[in-house]
Coordinates of C-alpha atoms in Angstrom, one line a residue:
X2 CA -59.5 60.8 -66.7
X3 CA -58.9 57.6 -68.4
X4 CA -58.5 53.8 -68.3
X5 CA -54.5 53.4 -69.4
X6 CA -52.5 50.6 -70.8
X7 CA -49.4 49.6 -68.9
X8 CA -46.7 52.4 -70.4
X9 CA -44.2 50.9 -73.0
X10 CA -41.8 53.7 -72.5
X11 CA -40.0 55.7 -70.0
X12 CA -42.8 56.0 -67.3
X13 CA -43.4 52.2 -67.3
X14 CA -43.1 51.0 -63.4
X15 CA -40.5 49.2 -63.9
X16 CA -38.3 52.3 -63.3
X17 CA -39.2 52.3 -59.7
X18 CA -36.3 50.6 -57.7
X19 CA -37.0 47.9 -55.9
X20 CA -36.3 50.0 -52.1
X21 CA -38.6 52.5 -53.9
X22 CA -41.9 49.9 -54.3
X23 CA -41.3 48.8 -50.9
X24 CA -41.5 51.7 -49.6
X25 CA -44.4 52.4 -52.1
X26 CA -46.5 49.5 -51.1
X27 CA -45.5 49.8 -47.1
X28 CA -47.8 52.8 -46.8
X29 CA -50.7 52.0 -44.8
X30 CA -54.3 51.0 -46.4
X31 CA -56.9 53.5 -46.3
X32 CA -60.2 52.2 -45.9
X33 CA -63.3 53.3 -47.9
X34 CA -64.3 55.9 -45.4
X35 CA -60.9 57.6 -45.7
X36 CA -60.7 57.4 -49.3
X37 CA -61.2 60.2 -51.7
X38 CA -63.1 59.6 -54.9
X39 CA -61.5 61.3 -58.2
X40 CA -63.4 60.6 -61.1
X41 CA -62.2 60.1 -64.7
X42 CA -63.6 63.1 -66.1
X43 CA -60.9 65.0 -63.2
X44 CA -57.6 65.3 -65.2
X45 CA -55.9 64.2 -61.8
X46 CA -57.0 60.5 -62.1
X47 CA -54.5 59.3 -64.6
X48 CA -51.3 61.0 -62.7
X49 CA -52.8 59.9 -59.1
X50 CA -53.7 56.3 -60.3
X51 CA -49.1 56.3 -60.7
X52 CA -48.7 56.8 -56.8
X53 CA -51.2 55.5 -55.2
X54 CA -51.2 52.3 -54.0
X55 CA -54.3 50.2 -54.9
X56 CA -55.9 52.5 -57.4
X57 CA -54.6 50.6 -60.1
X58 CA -56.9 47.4 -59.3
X59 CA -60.0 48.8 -61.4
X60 CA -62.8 47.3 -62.4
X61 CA -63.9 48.1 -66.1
X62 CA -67.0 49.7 -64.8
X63 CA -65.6 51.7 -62.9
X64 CA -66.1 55.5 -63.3
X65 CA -63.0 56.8 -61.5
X66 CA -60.5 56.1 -58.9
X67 CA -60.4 55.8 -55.0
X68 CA -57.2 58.1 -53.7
X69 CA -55.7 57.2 -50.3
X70 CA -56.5 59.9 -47.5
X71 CA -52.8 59.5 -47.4
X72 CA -52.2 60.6 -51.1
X73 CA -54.5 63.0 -51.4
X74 CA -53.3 65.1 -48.2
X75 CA -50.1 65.0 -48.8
X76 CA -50.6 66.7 -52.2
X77 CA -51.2 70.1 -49.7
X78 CA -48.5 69.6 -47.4
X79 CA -47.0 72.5 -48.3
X80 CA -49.8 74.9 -48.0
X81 CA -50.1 73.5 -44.4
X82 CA -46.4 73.7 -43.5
X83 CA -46.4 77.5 -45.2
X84 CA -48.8 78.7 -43.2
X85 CA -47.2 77.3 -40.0
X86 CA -44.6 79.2 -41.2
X87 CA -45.9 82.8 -41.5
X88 CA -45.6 85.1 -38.9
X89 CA -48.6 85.4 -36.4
X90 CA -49.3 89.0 -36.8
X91 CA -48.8 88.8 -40.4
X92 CA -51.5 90.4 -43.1
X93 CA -50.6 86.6 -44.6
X94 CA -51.3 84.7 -41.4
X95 CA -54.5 86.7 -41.3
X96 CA -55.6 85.7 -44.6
X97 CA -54.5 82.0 -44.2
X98 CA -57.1 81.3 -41.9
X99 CA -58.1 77.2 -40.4
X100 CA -61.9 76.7 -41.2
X101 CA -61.8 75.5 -37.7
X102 CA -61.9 78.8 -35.9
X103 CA -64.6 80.0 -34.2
X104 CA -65.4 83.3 -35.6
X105 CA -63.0 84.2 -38.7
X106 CA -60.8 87.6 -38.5
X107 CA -63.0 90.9 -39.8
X108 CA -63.0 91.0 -43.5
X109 CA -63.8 94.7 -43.9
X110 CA -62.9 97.2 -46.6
X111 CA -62.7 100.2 -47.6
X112 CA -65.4 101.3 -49.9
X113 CA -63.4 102.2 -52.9
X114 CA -61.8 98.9 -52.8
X115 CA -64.8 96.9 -52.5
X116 CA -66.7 99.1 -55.4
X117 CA -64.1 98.2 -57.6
X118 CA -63.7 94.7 -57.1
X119 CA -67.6 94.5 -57.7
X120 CA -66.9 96.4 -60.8
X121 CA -64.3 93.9 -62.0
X122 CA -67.0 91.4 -61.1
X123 CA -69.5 93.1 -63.1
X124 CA -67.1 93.8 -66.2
X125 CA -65.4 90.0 -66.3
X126 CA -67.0 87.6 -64.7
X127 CA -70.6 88.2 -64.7
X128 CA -71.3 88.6 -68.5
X129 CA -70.7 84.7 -68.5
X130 CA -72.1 83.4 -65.6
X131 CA -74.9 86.0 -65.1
X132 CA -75.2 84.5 -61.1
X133 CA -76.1 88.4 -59.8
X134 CA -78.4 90.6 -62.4
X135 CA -76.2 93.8 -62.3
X136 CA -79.6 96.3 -63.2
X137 CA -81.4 94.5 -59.7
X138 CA -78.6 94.8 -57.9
X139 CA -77.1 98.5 -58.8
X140 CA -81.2 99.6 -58.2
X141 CA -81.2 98.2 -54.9
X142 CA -81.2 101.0 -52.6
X143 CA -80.0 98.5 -49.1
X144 CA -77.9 95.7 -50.8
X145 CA -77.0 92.5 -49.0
X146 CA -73.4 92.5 -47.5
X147 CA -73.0 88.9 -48.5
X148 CA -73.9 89.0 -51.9
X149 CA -70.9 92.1 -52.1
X150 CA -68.3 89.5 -50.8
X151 CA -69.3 87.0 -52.7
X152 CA -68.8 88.9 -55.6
X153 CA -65.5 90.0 -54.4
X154 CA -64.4 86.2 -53.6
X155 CA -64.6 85.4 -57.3
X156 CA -63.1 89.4 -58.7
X157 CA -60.2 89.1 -56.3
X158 CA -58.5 86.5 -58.8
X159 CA -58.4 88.9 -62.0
X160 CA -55.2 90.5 -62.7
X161 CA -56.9 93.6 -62.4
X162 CA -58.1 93.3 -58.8
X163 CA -54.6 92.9 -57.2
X164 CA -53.9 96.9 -55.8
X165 CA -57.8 96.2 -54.1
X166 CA -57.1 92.7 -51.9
X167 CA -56.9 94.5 -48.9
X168 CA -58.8 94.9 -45.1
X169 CA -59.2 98.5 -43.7
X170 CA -56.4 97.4 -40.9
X171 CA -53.8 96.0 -43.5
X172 CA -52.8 98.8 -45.9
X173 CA -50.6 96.9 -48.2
X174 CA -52.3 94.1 -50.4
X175 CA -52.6 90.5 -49.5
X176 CA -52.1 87.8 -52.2
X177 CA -55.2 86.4 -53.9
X178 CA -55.2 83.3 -52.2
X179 CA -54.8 85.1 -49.0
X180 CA -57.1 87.5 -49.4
X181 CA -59.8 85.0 -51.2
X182 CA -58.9 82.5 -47.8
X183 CA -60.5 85.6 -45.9
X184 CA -63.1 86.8 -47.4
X185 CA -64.5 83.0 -48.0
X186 CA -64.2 82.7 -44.2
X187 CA -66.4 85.1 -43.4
X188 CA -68.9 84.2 -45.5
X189 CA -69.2 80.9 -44.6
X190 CA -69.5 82.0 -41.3
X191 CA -72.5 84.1 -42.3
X192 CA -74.1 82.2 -44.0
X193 CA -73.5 79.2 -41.4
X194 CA -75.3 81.6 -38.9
X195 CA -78.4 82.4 -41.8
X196 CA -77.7 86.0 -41.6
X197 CA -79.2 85.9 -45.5
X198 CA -82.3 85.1 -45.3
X199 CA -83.4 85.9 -48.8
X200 CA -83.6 82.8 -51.1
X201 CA -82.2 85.0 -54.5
X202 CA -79.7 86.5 -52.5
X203 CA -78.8 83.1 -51.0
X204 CA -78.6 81.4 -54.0
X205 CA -76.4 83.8 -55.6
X206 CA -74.2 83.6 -52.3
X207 CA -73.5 80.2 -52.3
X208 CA -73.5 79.8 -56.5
X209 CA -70.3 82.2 -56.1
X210 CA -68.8 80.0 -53.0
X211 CA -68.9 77.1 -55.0
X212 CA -66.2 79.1 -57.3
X213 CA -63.5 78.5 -54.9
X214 CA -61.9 75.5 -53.9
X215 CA -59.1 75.6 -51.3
X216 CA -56.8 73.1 -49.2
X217 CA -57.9 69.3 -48.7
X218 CA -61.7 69.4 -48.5
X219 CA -62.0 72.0 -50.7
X220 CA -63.7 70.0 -53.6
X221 CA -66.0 68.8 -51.1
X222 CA -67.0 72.6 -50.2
X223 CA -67.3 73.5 -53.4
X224 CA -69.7 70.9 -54.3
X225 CA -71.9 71.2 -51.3
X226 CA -72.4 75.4 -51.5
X227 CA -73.4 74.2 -55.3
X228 CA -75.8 71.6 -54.2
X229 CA -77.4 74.0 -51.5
X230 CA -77.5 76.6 -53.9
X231 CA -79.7 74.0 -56.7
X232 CA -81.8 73.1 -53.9
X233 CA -82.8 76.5 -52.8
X234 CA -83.5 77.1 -56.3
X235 CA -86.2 73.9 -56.7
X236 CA -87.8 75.2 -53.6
X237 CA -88.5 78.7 -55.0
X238 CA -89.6 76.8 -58.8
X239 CA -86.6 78.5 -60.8
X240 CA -86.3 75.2 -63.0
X241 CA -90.2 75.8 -63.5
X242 CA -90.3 79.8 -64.9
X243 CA -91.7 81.0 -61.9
X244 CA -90.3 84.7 -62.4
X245 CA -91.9 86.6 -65.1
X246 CA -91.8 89.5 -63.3
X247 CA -88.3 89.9 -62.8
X248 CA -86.8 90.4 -66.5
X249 CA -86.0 87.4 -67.3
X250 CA -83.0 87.3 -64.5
X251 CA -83.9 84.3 -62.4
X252 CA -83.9 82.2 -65.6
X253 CA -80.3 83.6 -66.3
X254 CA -79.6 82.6 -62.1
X255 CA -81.1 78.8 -63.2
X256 CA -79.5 78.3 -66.7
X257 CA -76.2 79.7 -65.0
X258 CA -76.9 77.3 -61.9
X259 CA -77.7 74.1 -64.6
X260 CA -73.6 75.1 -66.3
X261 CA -72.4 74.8 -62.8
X262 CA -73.8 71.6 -62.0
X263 CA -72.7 70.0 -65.2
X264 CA -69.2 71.3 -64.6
X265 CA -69.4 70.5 -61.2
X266 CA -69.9 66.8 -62.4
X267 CA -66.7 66.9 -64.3
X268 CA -64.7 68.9 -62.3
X269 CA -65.7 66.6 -58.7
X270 CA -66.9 63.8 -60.1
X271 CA -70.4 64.3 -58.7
X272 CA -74.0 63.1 -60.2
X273 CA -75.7 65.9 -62.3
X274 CA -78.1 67.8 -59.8
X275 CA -80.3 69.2 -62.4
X276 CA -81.8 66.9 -64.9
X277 CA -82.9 67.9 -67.9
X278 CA -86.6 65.7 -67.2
X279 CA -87.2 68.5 -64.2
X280 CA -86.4 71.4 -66.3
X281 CA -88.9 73.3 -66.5
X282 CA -87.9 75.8 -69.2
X283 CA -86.7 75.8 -72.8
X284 CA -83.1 75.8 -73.6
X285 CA -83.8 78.1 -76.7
X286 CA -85.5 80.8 -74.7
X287 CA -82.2 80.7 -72.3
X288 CA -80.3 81.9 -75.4
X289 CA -82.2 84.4 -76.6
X290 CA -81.9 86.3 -73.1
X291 CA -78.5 85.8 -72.8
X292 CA -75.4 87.6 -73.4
X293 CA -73.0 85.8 -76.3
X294 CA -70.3 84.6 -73.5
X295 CA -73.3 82.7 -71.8
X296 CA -74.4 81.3 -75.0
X297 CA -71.1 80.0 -75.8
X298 CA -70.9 78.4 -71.9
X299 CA -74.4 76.9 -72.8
X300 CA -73.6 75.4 -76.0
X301 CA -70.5 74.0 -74.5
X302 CA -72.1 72.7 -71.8
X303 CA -74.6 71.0 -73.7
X304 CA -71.9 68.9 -75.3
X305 CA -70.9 68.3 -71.5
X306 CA -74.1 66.5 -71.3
X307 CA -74.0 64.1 -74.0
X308 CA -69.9 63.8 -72.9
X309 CA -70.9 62.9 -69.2
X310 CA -73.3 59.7 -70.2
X311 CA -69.4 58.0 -71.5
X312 CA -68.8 58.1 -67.7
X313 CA -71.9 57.3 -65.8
X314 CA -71.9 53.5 -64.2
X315 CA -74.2 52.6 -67.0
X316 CA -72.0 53.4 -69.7
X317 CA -71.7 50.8 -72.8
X318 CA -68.1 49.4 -73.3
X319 CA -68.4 49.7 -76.7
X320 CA -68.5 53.2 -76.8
X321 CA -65.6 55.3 -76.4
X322 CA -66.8 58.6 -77.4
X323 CA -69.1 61.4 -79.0
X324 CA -68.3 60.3 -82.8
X325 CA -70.6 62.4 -84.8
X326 CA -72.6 65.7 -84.8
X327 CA -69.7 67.4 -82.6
X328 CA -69.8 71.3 -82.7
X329 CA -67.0 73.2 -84.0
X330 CA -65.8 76.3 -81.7
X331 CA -66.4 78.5 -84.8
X332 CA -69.9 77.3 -85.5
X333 CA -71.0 77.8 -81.9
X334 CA -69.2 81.2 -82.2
X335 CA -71.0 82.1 -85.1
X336 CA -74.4 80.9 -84.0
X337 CA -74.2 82.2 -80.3
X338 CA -73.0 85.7 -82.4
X339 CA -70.1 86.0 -80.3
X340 CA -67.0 87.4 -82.6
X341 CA -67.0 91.0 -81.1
X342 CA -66.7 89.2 -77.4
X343 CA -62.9 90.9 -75.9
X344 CA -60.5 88.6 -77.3
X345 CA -59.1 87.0 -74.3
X346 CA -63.1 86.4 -73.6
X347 CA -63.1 84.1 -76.5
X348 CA -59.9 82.9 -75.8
X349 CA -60.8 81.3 -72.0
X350 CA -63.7 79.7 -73.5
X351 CA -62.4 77.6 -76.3
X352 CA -59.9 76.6 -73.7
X353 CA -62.4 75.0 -71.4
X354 CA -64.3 74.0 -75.1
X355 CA -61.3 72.1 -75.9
X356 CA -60.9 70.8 -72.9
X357 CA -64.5 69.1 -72.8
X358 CA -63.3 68.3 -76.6
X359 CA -61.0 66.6 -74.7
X360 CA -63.1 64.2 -72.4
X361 CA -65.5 63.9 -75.4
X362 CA -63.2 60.2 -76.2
X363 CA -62.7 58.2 -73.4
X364 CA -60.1 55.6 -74.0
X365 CA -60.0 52.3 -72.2
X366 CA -57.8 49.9 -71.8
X367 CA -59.0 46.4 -72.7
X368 CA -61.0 47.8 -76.1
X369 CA -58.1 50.3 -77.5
X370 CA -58.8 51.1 -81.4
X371 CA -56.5 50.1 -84.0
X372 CA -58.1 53.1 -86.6
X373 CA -58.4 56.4 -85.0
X374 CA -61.7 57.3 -84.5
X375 CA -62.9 60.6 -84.7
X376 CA -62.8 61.4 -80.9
X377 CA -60.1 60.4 -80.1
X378 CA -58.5 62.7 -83.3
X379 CA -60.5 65.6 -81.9
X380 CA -59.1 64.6 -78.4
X381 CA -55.5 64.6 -79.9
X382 CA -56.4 68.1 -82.3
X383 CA -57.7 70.0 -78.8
X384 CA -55.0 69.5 -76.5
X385 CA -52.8 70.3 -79.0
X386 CA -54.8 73.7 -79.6
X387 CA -54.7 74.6 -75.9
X388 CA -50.9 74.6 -76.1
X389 CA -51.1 76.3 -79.2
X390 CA -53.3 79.3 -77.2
X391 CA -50.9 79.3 -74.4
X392 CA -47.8 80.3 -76.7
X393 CA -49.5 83.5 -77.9
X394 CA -51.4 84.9 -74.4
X395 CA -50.5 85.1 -70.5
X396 CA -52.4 82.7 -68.6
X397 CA -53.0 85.8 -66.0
X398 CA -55.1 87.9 -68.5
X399 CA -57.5 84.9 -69.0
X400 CA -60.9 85.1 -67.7
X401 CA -60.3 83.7 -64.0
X402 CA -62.9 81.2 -64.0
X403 CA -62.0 77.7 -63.0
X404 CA -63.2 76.2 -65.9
X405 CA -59.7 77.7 -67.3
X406 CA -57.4 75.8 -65.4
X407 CA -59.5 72.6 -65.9
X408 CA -59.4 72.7 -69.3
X409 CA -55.5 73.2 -69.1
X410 CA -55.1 70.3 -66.7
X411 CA -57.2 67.9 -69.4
X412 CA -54.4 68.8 -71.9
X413 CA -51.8 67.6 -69.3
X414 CA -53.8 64.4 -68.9
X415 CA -53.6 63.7 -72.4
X416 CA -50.2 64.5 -73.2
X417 CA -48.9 62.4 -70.0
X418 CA -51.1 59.1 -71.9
X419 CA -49.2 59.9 -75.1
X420 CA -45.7 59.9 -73.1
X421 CA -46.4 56.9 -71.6
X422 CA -47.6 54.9 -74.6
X423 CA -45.9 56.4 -77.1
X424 CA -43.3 54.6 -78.8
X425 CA -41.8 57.1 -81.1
X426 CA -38.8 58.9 -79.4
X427 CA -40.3 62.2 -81.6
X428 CA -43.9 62.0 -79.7
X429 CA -42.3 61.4 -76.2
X430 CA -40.4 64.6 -76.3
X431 CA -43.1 66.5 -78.0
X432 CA -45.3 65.1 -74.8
X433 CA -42.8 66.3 -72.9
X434 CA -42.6 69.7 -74.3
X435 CA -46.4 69.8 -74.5
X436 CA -46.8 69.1 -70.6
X437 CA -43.9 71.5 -69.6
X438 CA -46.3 74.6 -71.6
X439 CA -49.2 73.4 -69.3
X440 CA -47.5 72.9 -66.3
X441 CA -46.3 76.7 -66.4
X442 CA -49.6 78.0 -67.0
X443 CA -51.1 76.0 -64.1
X444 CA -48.1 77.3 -62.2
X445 CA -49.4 80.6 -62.6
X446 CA -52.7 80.4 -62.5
X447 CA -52.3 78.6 -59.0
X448 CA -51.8 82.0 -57.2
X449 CA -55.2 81.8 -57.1
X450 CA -56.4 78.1 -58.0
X451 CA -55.9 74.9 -55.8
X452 CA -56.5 72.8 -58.3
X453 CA -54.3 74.5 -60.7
X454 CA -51.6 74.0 -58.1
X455 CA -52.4 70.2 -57.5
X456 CA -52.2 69.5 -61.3
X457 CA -48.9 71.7 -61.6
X458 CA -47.3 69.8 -58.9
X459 CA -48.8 66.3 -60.3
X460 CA -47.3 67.2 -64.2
X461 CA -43.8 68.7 -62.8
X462 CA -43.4 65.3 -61.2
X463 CA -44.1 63.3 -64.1
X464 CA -41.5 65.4 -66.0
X465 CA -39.0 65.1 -63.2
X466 CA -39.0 61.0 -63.4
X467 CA -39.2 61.4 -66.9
X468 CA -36.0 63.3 -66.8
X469 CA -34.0 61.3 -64.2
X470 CA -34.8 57.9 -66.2
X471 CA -35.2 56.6 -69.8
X472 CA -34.9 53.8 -71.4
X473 CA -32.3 53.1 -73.7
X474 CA -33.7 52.4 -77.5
X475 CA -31.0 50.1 -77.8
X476 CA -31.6 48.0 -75.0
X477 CA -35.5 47.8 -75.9
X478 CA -34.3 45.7 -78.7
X479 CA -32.1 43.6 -76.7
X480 CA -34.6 42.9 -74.0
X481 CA -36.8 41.2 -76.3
X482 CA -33.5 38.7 -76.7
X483 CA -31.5 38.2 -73.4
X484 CA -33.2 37.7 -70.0
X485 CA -32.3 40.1 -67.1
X486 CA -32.6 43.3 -65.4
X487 CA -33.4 46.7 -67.6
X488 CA -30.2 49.2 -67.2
X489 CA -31.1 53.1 -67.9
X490 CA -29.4 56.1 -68.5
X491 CA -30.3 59.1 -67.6
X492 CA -32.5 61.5 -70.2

């Protein structure tokens, strides 16, 4: 996420042993073409940048970092060797499925099941992304099969939709991951054949894809069933208010569409596909036909948008974040009328509010302040708050969105800078402690998030080196004196 100093505490490089960064800089050189892009806005950049060779060389324009193919696959090794591992004949094997097959496995269900995973979807998820207009689609008399598992993709990761992940030949429930793998292959598949061939229903198909995000080119699939889905939309005129005659529910379909595409910029480090010049509509009408929770997700991503110009190639230097006329969670709360939303509702939101707090100061390395500035204070203030909200709910009853588990990962980002430039022993083990909270969230929400996972994995490894080596206070001081190797002791 951000440009770094070298660390002047335990996670400076210097703890690597010398067979260690051999080894380290002994792995082959990827070129450009097999690189992976990871932008500074992705909470993965600053815990990447540490193991990968070459990512550290940055130029001060730079907007992000390029991963090894190396790296980057490595990171889902373990996916790959656990579903080698599962039995052939398995209901998990069956869900694990290669996007490489020909034809994916049935995904068929009972109707009960599938009714009430479209319920969950309609109860949860849809009253803040309004991507499928419940009244159109419960009036439609033949409804499109796609558009059903699409919404049952993104309802299979609520806690509630567990006793439903099922096909009609596997009675027992799969995981979510399994069961999501499934459903997502077949509807890639269908839609790869153009077995939609309505542009709403389309849309709203690949909108919900780009939801999910599993195993190495995930990110890249996610991004792509977004883009389709935008550029389906400008072909119909939904950024021009072409649908009068439809109550209003296209314009919920673009204004959810233009929240994707701005998270979608965060999230994969991708260009904005919908620019506020080509918009067609007013942002104030989008409110008042909205539901509060998309309100809030409106107002939040409007702050996105100032927040993403810090990180665009153009960027000044000077400026290192949004330092006045920054909205408070309660004032966008109050204005979008949005108390008497359920409370873990609220709750999911100011996470990913705080975690675009988060991003709102972008630090770099050759122009650190002396003063704190007030971004980087509200940067400091909203990390702190997510690990505050994670003490007093169960990451499992949050809204299963993944803006949730991006705004979690931003906290570990920031608390992993603080451990490695803090110098007071006091803030190092309250980074520590911080980063632990967040790392057993994302470990729970990665039943059903890949990115969740990848962060998890990234943050328990940064505590596990913290913990195996730290430098002695004492011998800071005599460093400074006496020529000669740094000894350490463990934590």
């Amino acid at each position: 996420m951000q440009n770094l100093d070298p660390p002047s505490s335990g996670m400076d490089k210097s703890t690597i042993s010398s067979d260690e960064q051999r080894q380290h800089h002994a792995r082959p050189y990827d070129h450009p073409s097999n690189s992976r892009f990871i932008g500074d806005l992705n909470p993965e950049a600053s815990l990447v940048a540490e193991h990968d060779p070459g990512s550290g060389n940055r130029d001060r324009h730079d907007v992000g970092i390029w991963v090894g193919r190396h790296t980057y696959d490595a990171r889902h090794d373990h996916d790959q060797r656990k579903r080698e591992s599962v039995g052939a004949n398995s209901p998990e094997r069956e869900g694990l499925i290669s996007g490489e097959e020909q034809s994916p496995p049935s995904a068929i269900m009972n109707t009960q099941d599938r009714d009430s995973l479209v319920d969950i979807y309609f109860e949860r998820l849809n009253p803040l992304l309004p991507i499928v207009d419940e009244a159109t689609f419960r009036n439609t008399e033949r409804k499109s099969q796609l558009v059903i598992y699409a919404m049952c993709l993104v309802a299979s990761r609520d806690q509630k939709a567990r006793r439903y992940l099922r096909f009609l030949e596997s009675p027992e429930p799969l995981t979510q991951r399994a069961f999501a793998s499934r459903v997502y292959a077949s509807l890639r598949w269908g839609v790869q054949l153009g077995r939609e061939r309505d542009k709403i229903n389309l849309i709203q198909i690949l909108a919900l894809m780009s939801l999910y995000s599993e195993g190495p080119e995930g990110t890249v699939d996610a991004s792509m069933h977004l883009s389709q889905a935008i550029h389906h939309g400008q072909t119909i005129g939904l950024h021009l208010g072409r649908s009068s005659g439809h109550g209003g529910s296209q314009t919920r379909l673009f204004w959810a569409l233009w929240v994707l595409s701005n998270f979608n910029a965060g999230l994969n480090g991708r260009p904005r596909q919908i620019l506020d010049l080509d918009i067609g509509l007013k942002l104030d009408e989008a409110y008042e036909i909205s539901a509060p929770g998309t309100r809030i997700l409106l107002a939040i991503s409007q702050l996105l948008t100032r927040i993403i110009g810090l990180y665009q190639p153009t960027a000044a230097l000077d400026i290192m974040g949004i330092e006045e006329d920054y909205e408070s969670f309660e004032n966008i709360l109050d204005r979008c009328g949005a108390w008497d939303l359920e409370q873990n509702v609220i709750t999911s939101l100011e996470i990913y509010y705080h975690g675009v707090a988060i991003i709102s100061h972008r630090a770099r390395a050759t122009s650190r302040p002396l003063l704190p500035t007030p971004s980087s204070l509200r940067q400091e203030l909203s990390a702190l708050q997510i690990v505050t909200i994670l003490r007093h709910i169960s990451p499992k009853n949050l809204v299963p969105l993944p803006l949730i588990p991006y705004g979690i990962s931003l906290a570990v980002s920031t608390f992993y800078n603080q451990l490695r430039s803090a110098r007071s022993h006091i803030k190092r083990t309250a980074a520590r402690e911080h980063i632990d909270s967040c790392v057993q969230a994302l470990e729970q929400l990665s039943e059903w998030s890949q990115p969740a996972k990848n962060m998890a994995l990234l943050g328990r490894k940064a505590l596990d080196q913290v913990a195996a080596v730290t430098i002695s206070p004492e011998l800071r001081r005599t460093s400074r004196l006496h020529a000669g190797p740094a000894e350490w002791r463990p934590a």
